[in-house]
Amino acid sequence: MTIRVIIVDDQAMVRAGFAALLAAQSDIEVVGEAADGRQGVELGRRARPDVVLMDVRMPEMDGLAAARELLGPAGDPGGPQEAESHRPKVLMLTTFDVDDYVYEALRAGASGFLLKDAPPADLIAAVRVVAAGDALLAPKVTRRLIADFAQTRPAPRRKRALRLKGLTPRETEVLELIARGLSNQEIAGHLVLAEQTVKTHIGRVLAKLDLRDRAQAVIFAYESGLVTPGDQ
């Protein structure tokens, strides 16, 4: 199945380069480009892409605000309900490996982020990964996000803490390890489980907590108070 992609970046040469690279792939179709966040939101609602490559810093509307609009609840003001009910996967593009916007973008529902100077193969792989429903959030990135944003982390939310009660003890344990930055393979080794079993547990955690992907699971674990920065 072809992956429909739009590119939102204020630099024309960046858009052209990414578009040429992705369009050369047999399973990816670039269905539009936008030069700022506002145009990106309008294009996203009109073109209904599977994946949006979203620059973080842009005029008119930055990538964070645009991601919030595209990923917000269906029926919010600003566009037809039918269009807003289609939520693409958003992959944030940044020139810094850890950016103040990244954490907020993940909280807003973005599926991860990618450096603009990443190798071409990484960009192609990233589009395929998020289109498949996975998060582009490497364990080492998770750990850095936790360290860099620990001081600005909001206080645990009671409603989210209550939702944890719907998880089994094993699912809670898996969620905690995800939040600590362990990969599926590392979780499997830690809990002495098959890696496929770990994937099954993760799927159930996401479904029960109504989370989009691994990135949102990390955010949820910290905001609910399940884990706190610095815990072992």
GROMACS .gro file of N, CA and C in nm, residues 106-184:
model
  237
  106LEU      N    1   0.568   1.561   2.119
  106LEU     CA    2   0.533   1.424   2.154
  106LEU      C    3   0.407   1.422   2.240
  107ARG      N    4   0.396   1.516   2.331
  107ARG     CA    5   0.276   1.526   2.413
  107ARG      C    6   0.154   1.555   2.327
  108ALA      N    7   0.173   1.631   2.221
  108ALA     CA    8   0.062   1.666   2.132
  108ALA      C    9   0.020   1.549   2.043
  109GLY      N   10   0.104   1.445   2.039
  109GLY     CA   11   0.067   1.328   1.961
  109GLY      C   12   0.158   1.297   1.844
  110ALA      N   13   0.266   1.373   1.827
  110ALA     CA   14   0.360   1.343   1.720
  110ALA      C   15   0.422   1.205   1.743
  111SER      N   16   0.457   1.138   1.635
  111SER     CA   17   0.508   1.002   1.645
  111SER      C   18   0.659   0.994   1.660
  112GLY      N   19   0.725   1.110   1.670
  112GLY     CA   20   0.868   1.108   1.689
  112GLY      C   21   0.933   1.226   1.618
  113PHE      N   22   1.065   1.223   1.611
  113PHE     CA   23   1.133   1.331   1.541
  113PHE      C   24   1.258   1.279   1.474
  114LEU      N   25   1.303   1.357   1.376
  114LEU     CA   26   1.418   1.318   1.296
  114LEU      C   27   1.503   1.440   1.269
  115LEU      N   28   1.635   1.422   1.275
  115LEU     CA   29   1.725   1.532   1.242
  115LEU      C   30   1.722   1.559   1.092
  116LYS      N   31   1.726   1.687   1.056
  116LYS     CA   32   1.721   1.723   0.915
  116LYS      C   33   1.843   1.672   0.839
  117ASP      N   34   1.955   1.657   0.909
  117ASP     CA   35   2.075   1.612   0.840
  117ASP      C   36   2.094   1.460   0.851
  118ALA      N   37   1.988   1.389   0.886
  118ALA     CA   38   1.996   1.243   0.894
  118ALA      C   39   2.022   1.185   0.755
  119PRO      N   40   2.088   1.071   0.746
  119PRO     CA   41   2.113   1.008   0.617
  119PRO      C   42   1.982   0.981   0.542
  120PRO      N   43   1.983   0.987   0.410
  120PRO     CA   44   1.861   0.962   0.331
  120PRO      C   45   1.790   0.832   0.368
  121ALA      N   46   1.867   0.728   0.393
  121ALA     CA   47   1.805   0.599   0.428
  121ALA      C   48   1.726   0.609   0.558
  122ASP      N   49   1.773   0.694   0.650
  122ASP     CA   50   1.702   0.711   0.777
  122ASP      C   51   1.568   0.781   0.757
  123LEU      N   52   1.566   0.879   0.667
  123LEU     CA   53   1.441   0.950   0.639
  123LEU      C   54   1.338   0.855   0.580
  124ILE      N   55   1.380   0.777   0.484
  124ILE     CA   56   1.290   0.681   0.419
  124ILE      C   57   1.237   0.580   0.520
  125ALA      N   58   1.329   0.529   0.602
  125ALA     CA   59   1.289   0.431   0.704
  125ALA      C   60   1.194   0.494   0.805
  126ALA      N   61   1.219   0.620   0.841
  126ALA     CA   62   1.134   0.688   0.940
  126ALA      C   63   0.991   0.701   0.890
  127VAL      N   64   0.975   0.736   0.765
  127VAL     CA   65   0.840   0.748   0.708
  127VAL      C   66   0.768   0.614   0.714
  128ARG      N   67   0.838   0.509   0.681
  128ARG     CA   68   0.776   0.376   0.684
  128ARG      C   69   0.743   0.332   0.826
  129VAL      N   70   0.831   0.365   0.920
  129VAL     CA   71   0.809   0.325   1.059
  129VAL      C   72   0.684   0.390   1.117
  130VAL      N   73   0.672   0.523   1.101
  130VAL     CA   74   0.557   0.590   1.159
  130VAL      C   75   0.429   0.558   1.083
  131ALA      N   76   0.439   0.535   0.952
  131ALA     CA   77   0.320   0.497   0.875
  131ALA      C   78   0.265   0.364   0.923
  132ALA      N   79   0.354   0.277   0.971
  132ALA     CA   80   0.313   0.146   1.020
  132ALA      C   81   0.254   0.152   1.160
  133GLY      N   82   0.257   0.271   1.221
  133GLY     CA   83   0.198   0.287   1.354
  133GLY      C   84   0.296   0.282   1.468
  134ASP      N   85   0.425   0.274   1.437
  134ASP     CA   86   0.526   0.272   1.543
  134ASP      C   87   0.577   0.413   1.568
  135ALA      N   88   0.644   0.431   1.680
  135ALA     CA   89   0.702   0.561   1.714
  135ALA      C   90   0.850   0.562   1.679
  136LEU      N   91   0.894   0.674   1.624
  136LEU     CA   92   1.036   0.689   1.595
  136LEU      C   93   1.100   0.756   1.715
  137LEU      N   94   1.123   0.677   1.818
  137LEU     CA   95   1.178   0.729   1.942
  137LEU      C   96   1.274   0.624   1.996
  138ALA      N   97   1.398   0.637   1.958
  138ALA     CA   98   1.499   0.540   2.000
  138ALA      C   99   1.517   0.545   2.151
  139PRO      N  100   1.551   0.432   2.211
  139PRO     CA  101   1.572   0.430   2.356
  139PRO      C  102   1.666   0.538   2.406
  140LYS      N  103   1.776   0.564   2.335
  140LYS     CA  104   1.869   0.666   2.383
  140LYS      C  105   1.807   0.805   2.376
  141VAL      N  106   1.717   0.826   2.279
  141VAL     CA  107   1.647   0.954   2.271
  141VAL      C  108   1.550   0.967   2.387
  142THR      N  109   1.483   0.857   2.421
  142THR     CA  110   1.392   0.857   2.535
  142THR      C  111   1.467   0.900   2.661
  143ARG      N  112   1.583   0.842   2.682
  143ARG     CA  113   1.660   0.873   2.802
  143ARG      C  114   1.701   1.021   2.806
  144ARG      N  115   1.739   1.075   2.690
  144ARG     CA  116   1.780   1.215   2.686
  144ARG      C  117   1.661   1.307   2.708
  145LEU      N  118   1.548   1.273   2.652
  145LEU     CA  119   1.428   1.354   2.674
  145LEU      C  120   1.393   1.358   2.822
  146ILE      N  121   1.402   1.243   2.886
  146ILE     CA  122   1.371   1.234   3.028
  146ILE      C  123   1.464   1.325   3.108
  147ALA      N  124   1.593   1.318   3.076
  147ALA     CA  125   1.691   1.398   3.150
  147ALA      C  126   1.675   1.547   3.123
  148ASP      N  127   1.653   1.583   2.996
  148ASP     CA  128   1.649   1.724   2.959
  148ASP      C  129   1.521   1.795   3.002
  149PHE      N  130   1.412   1.721   3.013
  149PHE     CA  131   1.285   1.785   3.042
  149PHE      C  132   1.228   1.748   3.179
  150ALA      N  133   1.311   1.684   3.261
  150ALA     CA  134   1.264   1.644   3.394
  150ALA      C  135   1.218   1.764   3.477
  151GLN      N  136   1.290   1.874   3.462
  151GLN     CA  137   1.258   1.991   3.543
  151GLN      C  138   1.129   2.060   3.501
  152THR      N  139   1.088   2.039   3.376
  152THR     CA  140   0.967   2.106   3.327
  152THR      C  141   0.849   2.011   3.321
  153ARG      N  142   0.870   1.889   3.367
  153ARG     CA  143   0.762   1.790   3.361
  153ARG      C  144   0.646   1.834   3.449
  154PRO      N  145   0.522   1.830   3.397
  154PRO     CA  146   0.407   1.870   3.479
  154PRO      C  147   0.383   1.773   3.594
  155ALA      N  148   0.314   1.817   3.695
  155ALA     CA  149   0.282   1.730   3.809
  155ALA      C  150   0.195   1.615   3.763
  156PRO      N  151   0.205   1.498   3.828
  156PRO     CA  152   0.121   1.383   3.792
  156PRO      C  153  -0.027   1.420   3.788
  157ARG      N  154  -0.095   1.371   3.689
  157ARG     CA  155  -0.237   1.399   3.674
  157ARG      C  156  -0.319   1.285   3.733
  158ARG      N  157  -0.411   1.320   3.821
  158ARG     CA  158  -0.484   1.218   3.896
  158ARG      C  159  -0.564   1.126   3.803
  159LYS      N  160  -0.626   1.184   3.701
  159LYS     CA  161  -0.707   1.101   3.610
  159LYS      C  162  -0.620   0.999   3.539
  160ARG      N  163  -0.500   1.040   3.502
  160ARG     CA  164  -0.410   0.947   3.434
  160ARG      C  165  -0.361   0.839   3.531
  161ALA      N  166  -0.337   0.877   3.654
  161ALA     CA  167  -0.295   0.779   3.753
  161ALA      C  168  -0.404   0.675   3.775
  162LEU      N  169  -0.529   0.718   3.774
  162LEU     CA  170  -0.640   0.624   3.792
  162LEU      C  171  -0.649   0.527   3.674
  163ARG      N  172  -0.617   0.574   3.554
  163ARG     CA  173  -0.624   0.487   3.436
  163ARG      C  174  -0.523   0.373   3.443
  164LEU      N  175  -0.417   0.392   3.521
  164LEU     CA  176  -0.316   0.286   3.535
  164LEU      C  177  -0.375   0.163   3.602
  165LYS      N  178  -0.483   0.181   3.679
  165LYS     CA  179  -0.542   0.068   3.750
  165LYS      C  180  -0.604  -0.034   3.655
  166GLY      N  181  -0.625   0.006   3.531
  166GLY     CA  182  -0.680  -0.087   3.432
  166GLY      C  183  -0.578  -0.183   3.375
  167LEU      N  184  -0.450  -0.160   3.407
  167LEU     CA  185  -0.343  -0.247   3.357
  167LEU      C  186  -0.318  -0.362   3.453
  168THR      N  187  -0.274  -0.474   3.398
  168THR     CA  188  -0.232  -0.585   3.483
  168THR      C  189  -0.094  -0.551   3.541
  169PRO      N  190  -0.051  -0.620   3.646
  169PRO     CA  191   0.083  -0.594   3.701
  169PRO      C  192   0.193  -0.606   3.597
  170ARG      N  193   0.182  -0.706   3.509
  170ARG     CA  194   0.284  -0.723   3.405
  170ARG      C  195   0.282  -0.608   3.306
  171GLU      N  196   0.163  -0.564   3.266
  171GLU     CA  197   0.153  -0.453   3.172
  171GLU      C  198   0.208  -0.325   3.234
  172THR      N  199   0.184  -0.305   3.361
  172THR     CA  200   0.237  -0.189   3.432
  172THR      C  201   0.389  -0.192   3.433
  173GLU      N  202   0.443  -0.312   3.456
  173GLU     CA  203   0.588  -0.330   3.458
  173GLU      C  204   0.648  -0.298   3.321
  174VAL      N  205   0.581  -0.344   3.215
  174VAL     CA  206   0.629  -0.319   3.079
  174VAL      C  207   0.626  -0.169   3.049
  175LEU      N  208   0.518  -0.102   3.088
  175LEU     CA  209   0.507   0.041   3.066
  175LEU      C  210   0.619   0.116   3.138
  176GLU      N  211   0.649   0.075   3.258
  176GLU     CA  212   0.756   0.140   3.334
  176GLU      C  213   0.890   0.125   3.264
  177LEU      N  214   0.916   0.007   3.209
  177LEU     CA  215   1.044  -0.016   3.141
  177LEU      C  216   1.052   0.061   3.010
  178ILE      N  217   0.939   0.073   2.941
  178ILE     CA  218   0.936   0.156   2.820
  178ILE      C  219   0.976   0.299   2.856
  179ALA      N  220   0.917   0.349   2.964
  179ALA     CA  221   0.943   0.487   3.006
  179ALA      C  222   1.087   0.508   3.050
  180ARG      N  223   1.153   0.403   3.091
  180ARG     CA  224   1.293   0.414   3.133
  180ARG      C  225   1.388   0.401   3.014
  181GLY      N  226   1.331   0.386   2.894
  181GLY     CA  227   1.414   0.388   2.775
  181GLY      C  228   1.463   0.253   2.727
  182LEU      N  229   1.406   0.143   2.778
  182LEU     CA  230   1.450   0.011   2.734
  182LEU      C  231   1.384  -0.025   2.601
  183SER      N  232   1.459  -0.091   2.515
  183SER     CA  233   1.405  -0.141   2.389
  183SER      C  234   1.325  -0.268   2.417
  184ASN      N  235   1.251  -0.315   2.317
  184ASN     CA  236   1.175  -0.439   2.333
  184ASN      C  237   1.266  -0.555   2.370
   0.00000   0.00000   0.00000
